[in-house]
Amino acid sequence: MELIVLDHPLVTHKLTHLRDRETDSPTFRALVEELVTLLAYEATREVRVEPSTVQTPVAPYHGVQISKPRPLVVPILRAGLGMLEGMTRLMPNAEVGFVGMVRDEETLEPFTYAERLPKDLSGRQCYVLDPMLATGGSLGGCVNFLVDRGADHITCICLLAAPEGIEKFRRLVEDLKVPCTLVLAAVDEKLNENGYIVPGLGDAGDRLYGLAE
């Protein structure tokens, strides 16, 4: 697994405002979209392209375009949905699938309650969106789900991660034999006894949408 943690003052600035408990939901959503666009710029560095020739007003130009099959963006519901706009703004021709996963608050283990994905992902690059990498179970479970359907290159984009979550995720994906990259805005201190990231930013889903889980 390749780990990329962005070191950029704009990312840190926006993340600081995102953490503030006084930040309201509309501002929180806007900040998430802006952060994801910055993260996506780095996360798509290995996106597959193929040659493409266009005619400029002066002469032909031999450039590239995104290859087919198109990349698949997969937000993990519900909080990952708040990251979708920032990702598709940068890569509007990507396809979008959905996976609904929740964490059992007693066992801290994830389970899938919904999915809308192609049955065959052979040859597809997938970009998984989940704001928080806490225990690592949900993200790892989603990656396994995609690999089982044939995905051969997976990049996960998260705003925050705990060290414990990174290590568990690394263990979950190390035997998959599929290239996996984890792109983060920051790595926080630890998980608390309830499995929440410290200092973190609270429950991302509640802060995005203002509803209790």
PDB file of C-alpha atoms in Angstrom:
ATOM      1  CA  MET A   1       0.000   0.000   0.000  1.00  0.00           C
ATOM      2  CA  GLU A   2       1.282   3.455  -0.892  1.00  0.00           C
ATOM      3  CA  LEU A   3       0.492   6.192   1.636  1.00  0.00           C
ATOM      4  CA  ILE A   4       0.340   9.845   0.537  1.00  0.00           C
ATOM      5  CA  VAL A   5      -0.292  12.612   3.089  1.00  0.00           C
ATOM      6  CA  LEU A   6      -0.614  16.026   1.494  1.00  0.00           C
ATOM      7  CA  ASP A   7       1.625  18.719   2.923  1.00  0.00           C
ATOM      8  CA  HIS A   8       0.170  21.977   1.654  1.00  0.00           C
ATOM      9  CA  PRO A   9      -0.824  25.157   3.510  1.00  0.00           C
ATOM     10  CA  LEU A  10      -4.178  25.412   1.712  1.00  0.00           C
ATOM     11  CA  VAL A  11      -5.066  21.886   2.781  1.00  0.00           C
ATOM     12  CA  THR A  12      -4.115  22.603   6.401  1.00  0.00           C
ATOM     13  CA  HIS A  13      -5.999  25.922   6.352  1.00  0.00           C
ATOM     14  CA  LYS A  14      -9.224  24.361   5.082  1.00  0.00           C
ATOM     15  CA  LEU A  15      -8.884  21.379   7.390  1.00  0.00           C
ATOM     16  CA  THR A  16      -8.510  23.682  10.402  1.00  0.00           C
ATOM     17  CA  HIS A  17     -11.833  25.363   9.601  1.00  0.00           C
ATOM     18  CA  LEU A  18     -13.387  21.949   8.968  1.00  0.00           C
ATOM     19  CA  ARG A  19     -12.408  20.779  12.458  1.00  0.00           C
ATOM     20  CA  ASP A  20     -13.921  23.830  14.175  1.00  0.00           C
ATOM     21  CA  ARG A  21     -17.102  22.780  15.991  1.00  0.00           C
ATOM     22  CA  GLU A  22     -18.615  26.189  15.210  1.00  0.00           C
ATOM     23  CA  THR A  23     -18.473  25.545  11.438  1.00  0.00           C
ATOM     24  CA  ASP A  24     -22.056  25.112  10.205  1.00  0.00           C
ATOM     25  CA  SER A  25     -23.190  22.376   7.807  1.00  0.00           C
ATOM     26  CA  PRO A  26     -23.302  24.501   4.608  1.00  0.00           C
ATOM     27  CA  THR A  27     -19.752  25.757   5.228  1.00  0.00           C
ATOM     28  CA  PHE A  28     -18.627  22.268   6.206  1.00  0.00           C
ATOM     29  CA  ARG A  29     -19.964  20.827   2.936  1.00  0.00           C
ATOM     30  CA  ALA A  30     -18.248  23.537   0.897  1.00  0.00           C
ATOM     31  CA  LEU A  31     -14.925  22.960   2.670  1.00  0.00           C
ATOM     32  CA  VAL A  32     -15.156  19.202   2.093  1.00  0.00           C
ATOM     33  CA  GLU A  33     -15.717  19.736  -1.637  1.00  0.00           C
ATOM     34  CA  GLU A  34     -12.737  22.100  -1.845  1.00  0.00           C
ATOM     35  CA  LEU A  35     -10.486  19.730   0.107  1.00  0.00           C
ATOM     36  CA  VAL A  36     -11.457  16.734  -1.978  1.00  0.00           C
ATOM     37  CA  THR A  37     -10.645  18.585  -5.191  1.00  0.00           C
ATOM     38  CA  LEU A  38      -7.171  19.317  -3.820  1.00  0.00           C
ATOM     39  CA  LEU A  39      -6.730  15.688  -2.715  1.00  0.00           C
ATOM     40  CA  ALA A  40      -8.076  14.378  -6.012  1.00  0.00           C
ATOM     41  CA  TYR A  41      -5.409  16.270  -7.945  1.00  0.00           C
ATOM     42  CA  GLU A  42      -2.771  14.111  -6.249  1.00  0.00           C
ATOM     43  CA  ALA A  43      -4.906  10.967  -6.137  1.00  0.00           C
ATOM     44  CA  THR A  44      -5.415  10.919  -9.916  1.00  0.00           C
ATOM     45  CA  ARG A  45      -1.723  11.176 -10.752  1.00  0.00           C
ATOM     46  CA  GLU A  46      -1.755   7.546 -11.951  1.00  0.00           C
ATOM     47  CA  VAL A  47      -5.067   7.703 -13.815  1.00  0.00           C
ATOM     48  CA  ARG A  48      -4.800   5.766 -17.061  1.00  0.00           C
ATOM     49  CA  VAL A  49      -4.727   7.724 -20.297  1.00  0.00           C
ATOM     50  CA  GLU A  50      -4.457   6.942 -23.997  1.00  0.00           C
ATOM     51  CA  PRO A  51      -3.220   9.011 -26.972  1.00  0.00           C
ATOM     52  CA  SER A  52      -5.633  11.543 -28.423  1.00  0.00           C
ATOM     53  CA  THR A  53      -5.139  13.999 -31.260  1.00  0.00           C
ATOM     54  CA  VAL A  54      -7.105  17.250 -31.515  1.00  0.00           C
ATOM     55  CA  GLN A  55      -7.012  20.133 -33.924  1.00  0.00           C
ATOM     56  CA  THR A  56      -6.065  23.462 -32.382  1.00  0.00           C
ATOM     57  CA  PRO A  57      -6.772  26.715 -34.265  1.00  0.00           C
ATOM     58  CA  VAL A  58      -3.176  26.480 -35.525  1.00  0.00           C
ATOM     59  CA  ALA A  59      -2.195  22.803 -35.932  1.00  0.00           C
ATOM     60  CA  PRO A  60      -2.870  19.245 -34.782  1.00  0.00           C
ATOM     61  CA  TYR A  61      -1.929  18.469 -31.190  1.00  0.00           C
ATOM     62  CA  HIS A  62      -1.077  14.971 -29.967  1.00  0.00           C
ATOM     63  CA  GLY A  63      -2.202  14.744 -26.361  1.00  0.00           C
ATOM     64  CA  VAL A  64      -4.008  12.237 -24.153  1.00  0.00           C
ATOM     65  CA  GLN A  65      -7.469  11.472 -22.847  1.00  0.00           C
ATOM     66  CA  ILE A  66      -8.681   9.268 -19.999  1.00  0.00           C
ATOM     67  CA  SER A  67      -8.750   5.647 -21.091  1.00  0.00           C
ATOM     68  CA  LYS A  68     -11.715   3.319 -21.267  1.00  0.00           C
ATOM     69  CA  PRO A  69     -13.132   1.667 -19.274  1.00  0.00           C
ATOM     70  CA  ARG A  70     -13.651   4.907 -17.430  1.00  0.00           C
ATOM     71  CA  PRO A  71     -12.547   5.223 -13.789  1.00  0.00           C
ATOM     72  CA  LEU A  72     -15.188   4.416 -11.184  1.00  0.00           C
ATOM     73  CA  VAL A  73     -15.706   6.748  -8.215  1.00  0.00           C
ATOM     74  CA  VAL A  74     -17.212   4.987  -5.193  1.00  0.00           C
ATOM     75  CA  PRO A  75     -18.363   7.067  -2.211  1.00  0.00           C
ATOM     76  CA  ILE A  76     -19.058   5.023   0.925  1.00  0.00           C
ATOM     77  CA  LEU A  77     -22.503   6.105   2.103  1.00  0.00           C
ATOM     78  CA  ARG A  78     -23.465   8.222   3.722  1.00  0.00           C
ATOM     79  CA  ALA A  79     -20.586  10.533   4.600  1.00  0.00           C
ATOM     80  CA  GLY A  80     -18.634   9.740   1.439  1.00  0.00           C
ATOM     81  CA  LEU A  81     -21.437  11.283  -0.576  1.00  0.00           C
ATOM     82  CA  GLY A  82     -20.299  14.692   0.657  1.00  0.00           C
ATOM     83  CA  MET A  83     -16.976  14.127  -1.145  1.00  0.00           C
ATOM     84  CA  LEU A  84     -18.467  13.204  -4.506  1.00  0.00           C
ATOM     85  CA  GLU A  85     -18.927  16.693  -5.937  1.00  0.00           C
ATOM     86  CA  GLY A  86     -15.312  17.643  -5.266  1.00  0.00           C
ATOM     87  CA  MET A  87     -14.105  14.489  -7.009  1.00  0.00           C
ATOM     88  CA  THR A  88     -16.364  14.657 -10.058  1.00  0.00           C
ATOM     89  CA  ARG A  89     -15.568  18.341 -10.537  1.00  0.00           C
ATOM     90  CA  LEU A  90     -11.996  17.309 -11.322  1.00  0.00           C
ATOM     91  CA  MET A  91     -12.916  14.128 -13.220  1.00  0.00           C
ATOM     92  CA  PRO A  92     -16.425  14.668 -14.638  1.00  0.00           C
ATOM     93  CA  ASN A  93     -16.273  11.795 -17.115  1.00  0.00           C
ATOM     94  CA  ALA A  94     -15.799   9.167 -14.390  1.00  0.00           C
ATOM     95  CA  GLU A  95     -18.623   6.774 -13.619  1.00  0.00           C
ATOM     96  CA  VAL A  96     -20.072   6.680 -10.103  1.00  0.00           C
ATOM     97  CA  GLY A  97     -21.055   3.682  -7.994  1.00  0.00           C
ATOM     98  CA  PHE A  98     -22.210   3.505  -4.394  1.00  0.00           C
ATOM     99  CA  VAL A  99     -21.534   1.261  -1.404  1.00  0.00           C
ATOM    100  CA  GLY A 100     -23.449   1.625   1.853  1.00  0.00           C
ATOM    101  CA  MET A 101     -21.460   0.470   4.874  1.00  0.00           C
ATOM    102  CA  VAL A 102     -22.038   1.135   8.551  1.00  0.00           C
ATOM    103  CA  ARG A 103     -20.041   0.291  11.634  1.00  0.00           C
ATOM    104  CA  ASP A 104     -21.504  -1.763  14.440  1.00  0.00           C
ATOM    105  CA  GLU A 105     -20.961   0.528  17.431  1.00  0.00           C
ATOM    106  CA  GLU A 106     -20.338  -2.432  19.757  1.00  0.00           C
ATOM    107  CA  THR A 107     -17.991  -4.580  17.673  1.00  0.00           C
ATOM    108  CA  LEU A 108     -16.692  -1.652  15.542  1.00  0.00           C
ATOM    109  CA  GLU A 109     -16.894  -4.029  12.556  1.00  0.00           C
ATOM    110  CA  PRO A 110     -18.462  -2.877   9.251  1.00  0.00           C
ATOM    111  CA  PHE A 111     -21.302  -4.440   7.340  1.00  0.00           C
ATOM    112  CA  THR A 112     -22.706  -3.637   3.882  1.00  0.00           C
ATOM    113  CA  TYR A 113     -26.356  -2.631   3.683  1.00  0.00           C
ATOM    114  CA  ALA A 114     -26.530  -1.440   0.057  1.00  0.00           C
ATOM    115  CA  GLU A 115     -24.503  -1.314  -3.147  1.00  0.00           C
ATOM    116  CA  ARG A 116     -24.913  -0.035  -6.682  1.00  0.00           C
ATOM    117  CA  LEU A 117     -21.888  -1.132  -8.700  1.00  0.00           C
ATOM    118  CA  PRO A 118     -21.134  -2.864 -11.988  1.00  0.00           C
ATOM    119  CA  LYS A 119     -21.029  -6.622 -11.540  1.00  0.00           C
ATOM    120  CA  ASP A 120     -17.742  -6.829 -13.454  1.00  0.00           C
ATOM    121  CA  LEU A 121     -14.987  -4.341 -12.615  1.00  0.00           C
ATOM    122  CA  SER A 122     -12.258  -6.085 -14.595  1.00  0.00           C
ATOM    123  CA  GLY A 123      -9.657  -3.601 -15.787  1.00  0.00           C
ATOM    124  CA  ARG A 124     -11.189  -0.722 -13.819  1.00  0.00           C
ATOM    125  CA  GLN A 125      -9.451   1.871 -11.703  1.00  0.00           C
ATOM    126  CA  CYS A 126     -11.565   2.711  -8.659  1.00  0.00           C
ATOM    127  CA  TYR A 127     -11.477   5.781  -6.417  1.00  0.00           C
ATOM    128  CA  VAL A 128     -13.056   5.210  -3.001  1.00  0.00           C
ATOM    129  CA  LEU A 129     -14.264   8.210  -0.988  1.00  0.00           C
ATOM    130  CA  ASP A 130     -14.654   8.123   2.800  1.00  0.00           C
ATOM    131  CA  PRO A 131     -13.991  11.166   5.013  1.00  0.00           C
ATOM    132  CA  MET A 132     -12.625   9.333   8.057  1.00  0.00           C
ATOM    133  CA  LEU A 133     -10.287   6.342   8.312  1.00  0.00           C
ATOM    134  CA  ALA A 134     -10.832   5.448  11.949  1.00  0.00           C
ATOM    135  CA  THR A 135     -10.822   1.708  12.662  1.00  0.00           C
ATOM    136  CA  GLY A 136     -10.162   0.921   8.990  1.00  0.00           C
ATOM    137  CA  GLY A 137     -12.844  -1.726   8.728  1.00  0.00           C
ATOM    138  CA  SER A 138     -15.292   0.037   6.429  1.00  0.00           C
ATOM    139  CA  LEU A 139     -12.670   1.188   3.955  1.00  0.00           C
ATOM    140  CA  GLY A 140     -10.931  -2.187   3.963  1.00  0.00           C
ATOM    141  CA  GLY A 141     -14.241  -3.959   3.481  1.00  0.00           C
ATOM    142  CA  CYS A 142     -15.124  -1.760   0.522  1.00  0.00           C
ATOM    143  CA  VAL A 143     -11.752  -2.370  -1.132  1.00  0.00           C
ATOM    144  CA  ASN A 144     -12.190  -6.123  -0.733  1.00  0.00           C
ATOM    145  CA  PHE A 145     -15.663  -5.810  -2.236  1.00  0.00           C
ATOM    146  CA  LEU A 146     -14.264  -4.030  -5.310  1.00  0.00           C
ATOM    147  CA  VAL A 147     -11.370  -6.456  -5.740  1.00  0.00           C
ATOM    148  CA  ASP A 148     -13.785  -9.383  -5.585  1.00  0.00           C
ATOM    149  CA  ARG A 149     -15.505  -7.874  -8.630  1.00  0.00           C
ATOM    150  CA  GLY A 150     -12.271  -7.538 -10.563  1.00  0.00           C
ATOM    151  CA  ALA A 151     -10.984  -4.001  -9.861  1.00  0.00           C
ATOM    152  CA  ASP A 152      -7.236  -3.950 -10.534  1.00  0.00           C
ATOM    153  CA  HIS A 153      -6.150  -0.552  -9.166  1.00  0.00           C
ATOM    154  CA  ILE A 154      -7.698   1.235  -6.179  1.00  0.00           C
ATOM    155  CA  THR A 155      -7.078   4.669  -4.708  1.00  0.00           C
ATOM    156  CA  CYS A 156      -8.754   5.654  -1.427  1.00  0.00           C
ATOM    157  CA  ILE A 157      -9.231   9.319  -0.531  1.00  0.00           C
ATOM    158  CA  CYS A 158      -9.862  10.313   3.098  1.00  0.00           C
ATOM    159  CA  LEU A 159      -9.745  13.635   4.909  1.00  0.00           C
ATOM    160  CA  LEU A 160      -8.426  12.275   8.202  1.00  0.00           C
ATOM    161  CA  ALA A 161      -6.965   9.027   9.478  1.00  0.00           C
ATOM    162  CA  ALA A 162      -5.860   7.586  12.785  1.00  0.00           C
ATOM    163  CA  PRO A 163      -2.583   5.616  12.913  1.00  0.00           C
ATOM    164  CA  GLU A 164      -4.500   2.542  14.087  1.00  0.00           C
ATOM    165  CA  GLY A 165      -6.815   2.750  11.082  1.00  0.00           C
ATOM    166  CA  ILE A 166      -3.927   3.090   8.639  1.00  0.00           C
ATOM    167  CA  GLU A 167      -2.210  -0.009  10.012  1.00  0.00           C
ATOM    168  CA  LYS A 168      -5.396  -2.094  10.005  1.00  0.00           C
ATOM    169  CA  PHE A 169      -6.178  -0.975   6.470  1.00  0.00           C
ATOM    170  CA  ARG A 170      -2.640  -1.871   5.412  1.00  0.00           C
ATOM    171  CA  ARG A 171      -3.069  -5.380   6.818  1.00  0.00           C
ATOM    172  CA  LEU A 172      -6.465  -5.800   5.158  1.00  0.00           C
ATOM    173  CA  VAL A 173      -5.189  -4.937   1.673  1.00  0.00           C
ATOM    174  CA  GLU A 174      -1.652  -6.347   1.744  1.00  0.00           C
ATOM    175  CA  ASP A 175      -2.713  -9.803   0.495  1.00  0.00           C
ATOM    176  CA  LEU A 176      -5.011  -8.571  -2.277  1.00  0.00           C
ATOM    177  CA  LYS A 177      -2.259  -8.393  -4.913  1.00  0.00           C
ATOM    178  CA  VAL A 178      -3.906  -5.232  -6.278  1.00  0.00           C
ATOM    179  CA  PRO A 179      -2.137  -1.825  -6.219  1.00  0.00           C
ATOM    180  CA  CYS A 180      -3.744   0.311  -3.520  1.00  0.00           C
ATOM    181  CA  THR A 181      -2.991   3.943  -2.680  1.00  0.00           C
ATOM    182  CA  LEU A 182      -4.248   5.860   0.352  1.00  0.00           C
ATOM    183  CA  VAL A 183      -4.381   9.664  -0.003  1.00  0.00           C
ATOM    184  CA  LEU A 184      -4.943  11.733   3.151  1.00  0.00           C
ATOM    185  CA  ALA A 185      -5.177  15.362   4.159  1.00  0.00           C
ATOM    186  CA  ALA A 186      -3.799  14.579   7.642  1.00  0.00           C
ATOM    187  CA  VAL A 187      -2.952  11.819  10.111  1.00  0.00           C
ATOM    188  CA  ASP A 188      -4.287  12.514  13.596  1.00  0.00           C
ATOM    189  CA  GLU A 189      -3.099  11.413  17.032  1.00  0.00           C
ATOM    190  CA  LYS A 190      -5.130   8.308  17.890  1.00  0.00           C
ATOM    191  CA  LEU A 191      -8.511   6.651  18.318  1.00  0.00           C
ATOM    192  CA  ASN A 192     -10.435   7.083  21.553  1.00  0.00           C
ATOM    193  CA  GLU A 193     -12.189   4.272  23.429  1.00  0.00           C
ATOM    194  CA  ASN A 194     -15.273   4.709  21.224  1.00  0.00           C
ATOM    195  CA  GLY A 195     -13.333   4.350  17.974  1.00  0.00           C
ATOM    196  CA  TYR A 196     -13.411   8.057  17.048  1.00  0.00           C
ATOM    197  CA  ILE A 197     -10.422   9.958  15.714  1.00  0.00           C
ATOM    198  CA  VAL A 198      -8.717  12.388  18.133  1.00  0.00           C
ATOM    199  CA  PRO A 199      -8.669  15.369  17.694  1.00  0.00           C
ATOM    200  CA  GLY A 200     -10.645  14.615  14.526  1.00  0.00           C
ATOM    201  CA  LEU A 201     -13.646  16.659  13.485  1.00  0.00           C
ATOM    202  CA  GLY A 202     -16.552  14.747  15.014  1.00  0.00           C
ATOM    203  CA  ASP A 203     -19.016  12.642  13.042  1.00  0.00           C
ATOM    204  CA  ALA A 204     -18.515  13.640   9.400  1.00  0.00           C
ATOM    205  CA  GLY A 205     -21.972  12.439   8.322  1.00  0.00           C
ATOM    206  CA  ASP A 206     -23.756  14.434  11.024  1.00  0.00           C
ATOM    207  CA  ARG A 207     -21.705  17.538  10.279  1.00  0.00           C
ATOM    208  CA  LEU A 208     -22.386  17.267   6.568  1.00  0.00           C
ATOM    209  CA  TYR A 209     -26.106  16.618   6.789  1.00  0.00           C
ATOM    210  CA  GLY A 210     -27.177  17.503  10.315  1.00  0.00           C
ATOM    211  CA  LEU A 211     -28.899  14.182  11.040  1.00  0.00           C
ATOM    212  CA  ALA A 212     -28.141  11.595  13.686  1.00  0.00           C
ATOM    213  CA  GLU A 213     -26.833   8.249  12.525  1.00  0.00           C
TER     214      GLU A 213
END
